Amino acid sequence: MSEDGALAEGERVPEVEVPLVAVDGDVEVTPLGDLYDDRPLLVVFYTNDFSPDCVNEWCSFRDYGWFASNDALRVVGASKSRESTHHRFIDYLDLEFPLYSDRDLELSDAFGVTYRAFRVFPRSKRSVFLVDSDGVVQYRWVGEHPLDPTRDQPPLDEIRAAVEELSGDEPESFGFS
């Protein structure tokens, strides 16, 4: 673990199983390892479906043009929101990737990004982890806003560069615009 308690680059992600809401609305308890076993995985933690900051974050991911699951990269979101809320959120924002329903913050705890808002409400810090197909963190970004770490926005260009470096492919190979 790093100084901030979150998984550090070079560390192996723990095996965790929580409900995953697919784009089509199907829900299945899915081990994290199933998502990175054949390609790198980008795990994006956020606070809550439909909160203004999170809507802006997911719209920026969606609209960035390359931030989608494909043959070279799998993308998954994770928050404390309920499965039914995730389904509505996916439909509302027309997202093309699944969302973990991390109600007990088991996944968030495994990555070391759980904190208490106002020292009361447990939730995930806004954070992003790029995991290679061996389950090792190759890139990480964790929100560090002094009052509320869910208010920071992930650096999309930096994330893109990390994905390009890990894949070794030209950007066109997985939908960069």
Coordinates of N, CA and C in Angstrom, one line a residue, residues 1-11 110-113 125 129 137 140-142 144:
M1 N 0.8 -1.2 0.0 CA 0.0 0.0 0.0 C 0.9 1.3 0.0
S2 N 0.4 2.3 -0.6 CA 1.1 3.6 -0.6 C 0.8 4.4 0.6
E3 N 1.4 5.6 0.7 CA 1.2 6.4 1.8 C -0.2 6.8 2.1
D4 N -1.0 6.9 1.0 CA -2.4 7.3 1.2 C -3.3 6.0 1.5
G5 N -2.7 4.8 1.6 CA -3.5 3.6 1.9 C -4.0 2.9 0.7
A6 N -4.0 3.5 -0.5 CA -4.5 2.8 -1.7 C -3.4 1.9 -2.3
L7 N -3.8 1.0 -3.0 CA -2.9 0.1 -3.7 C -1.9 0.9 -4.5
A8 N -0.7 0.5 -4.5 CA 0.4 1.3 -5.2 C 0.7 0.6 -6.6
E9 N 1.3 1.3 -7.5 CA 1.7 0.7 -8.7 C 2.7 -0.5 -8.4
G10 N 2.5 -1.6 -9.1 CA 3.3 -2.7 -8.8 C 2.7 -3.7 -7.9
E11 N 1.7 -3.3 -7.2 CA 1.0 -4.3 -6.3 C -0.1 -5.1 -7.0
A110 N -10.6 -3.2 -0.7 CA -9.5 -4.0 -1.3 C -8.5 -3.1 -2.0
F111 N -9.0 -2.1 -2.6 CA -8.1 -1.1 -3.3 C -7.6 0.0 -2.4
G112 N -8.1 0.0 -1.1 CA -7.7 1.0 -0.2 C -8.2 2.4 -0.4
V113 N -9.4 2.6 -1.0 CA -9.9 3.9 -1.3 C -11.2 4.2 -0.6
K125 N -13.3 7.0 -2.5 CA -12.6 8.1 -3.1 C -12.7 8.0 -4.6
F129 N -7.6 2.9 -11.4 CA -6.5 1.9 -11.4 C -6.5 1.2 -12.7
V137 N -1.2 -3.7 -10.5 CA -1.6 -2.3 -10.8 C -0.4 -1.6 -11.6
R140 N -2.2 4.3 -11.2 CA -3.2 4.7 -10.3 C -3.3 6.2 -10.2
W141 N -4.5 6.6 -9.9 CA -4.8 8.0 -9.6 C -5.9 8.0 -8.5
V142 N -5.6 8.7 -7.4 CA -6.6 8.8 -6.3 C -6.8 10.2 -6.0
E144 N -7.4 13.6 -4.2 CA -6.8 14.2 -3.0 C -7.3 15.5 -2.5

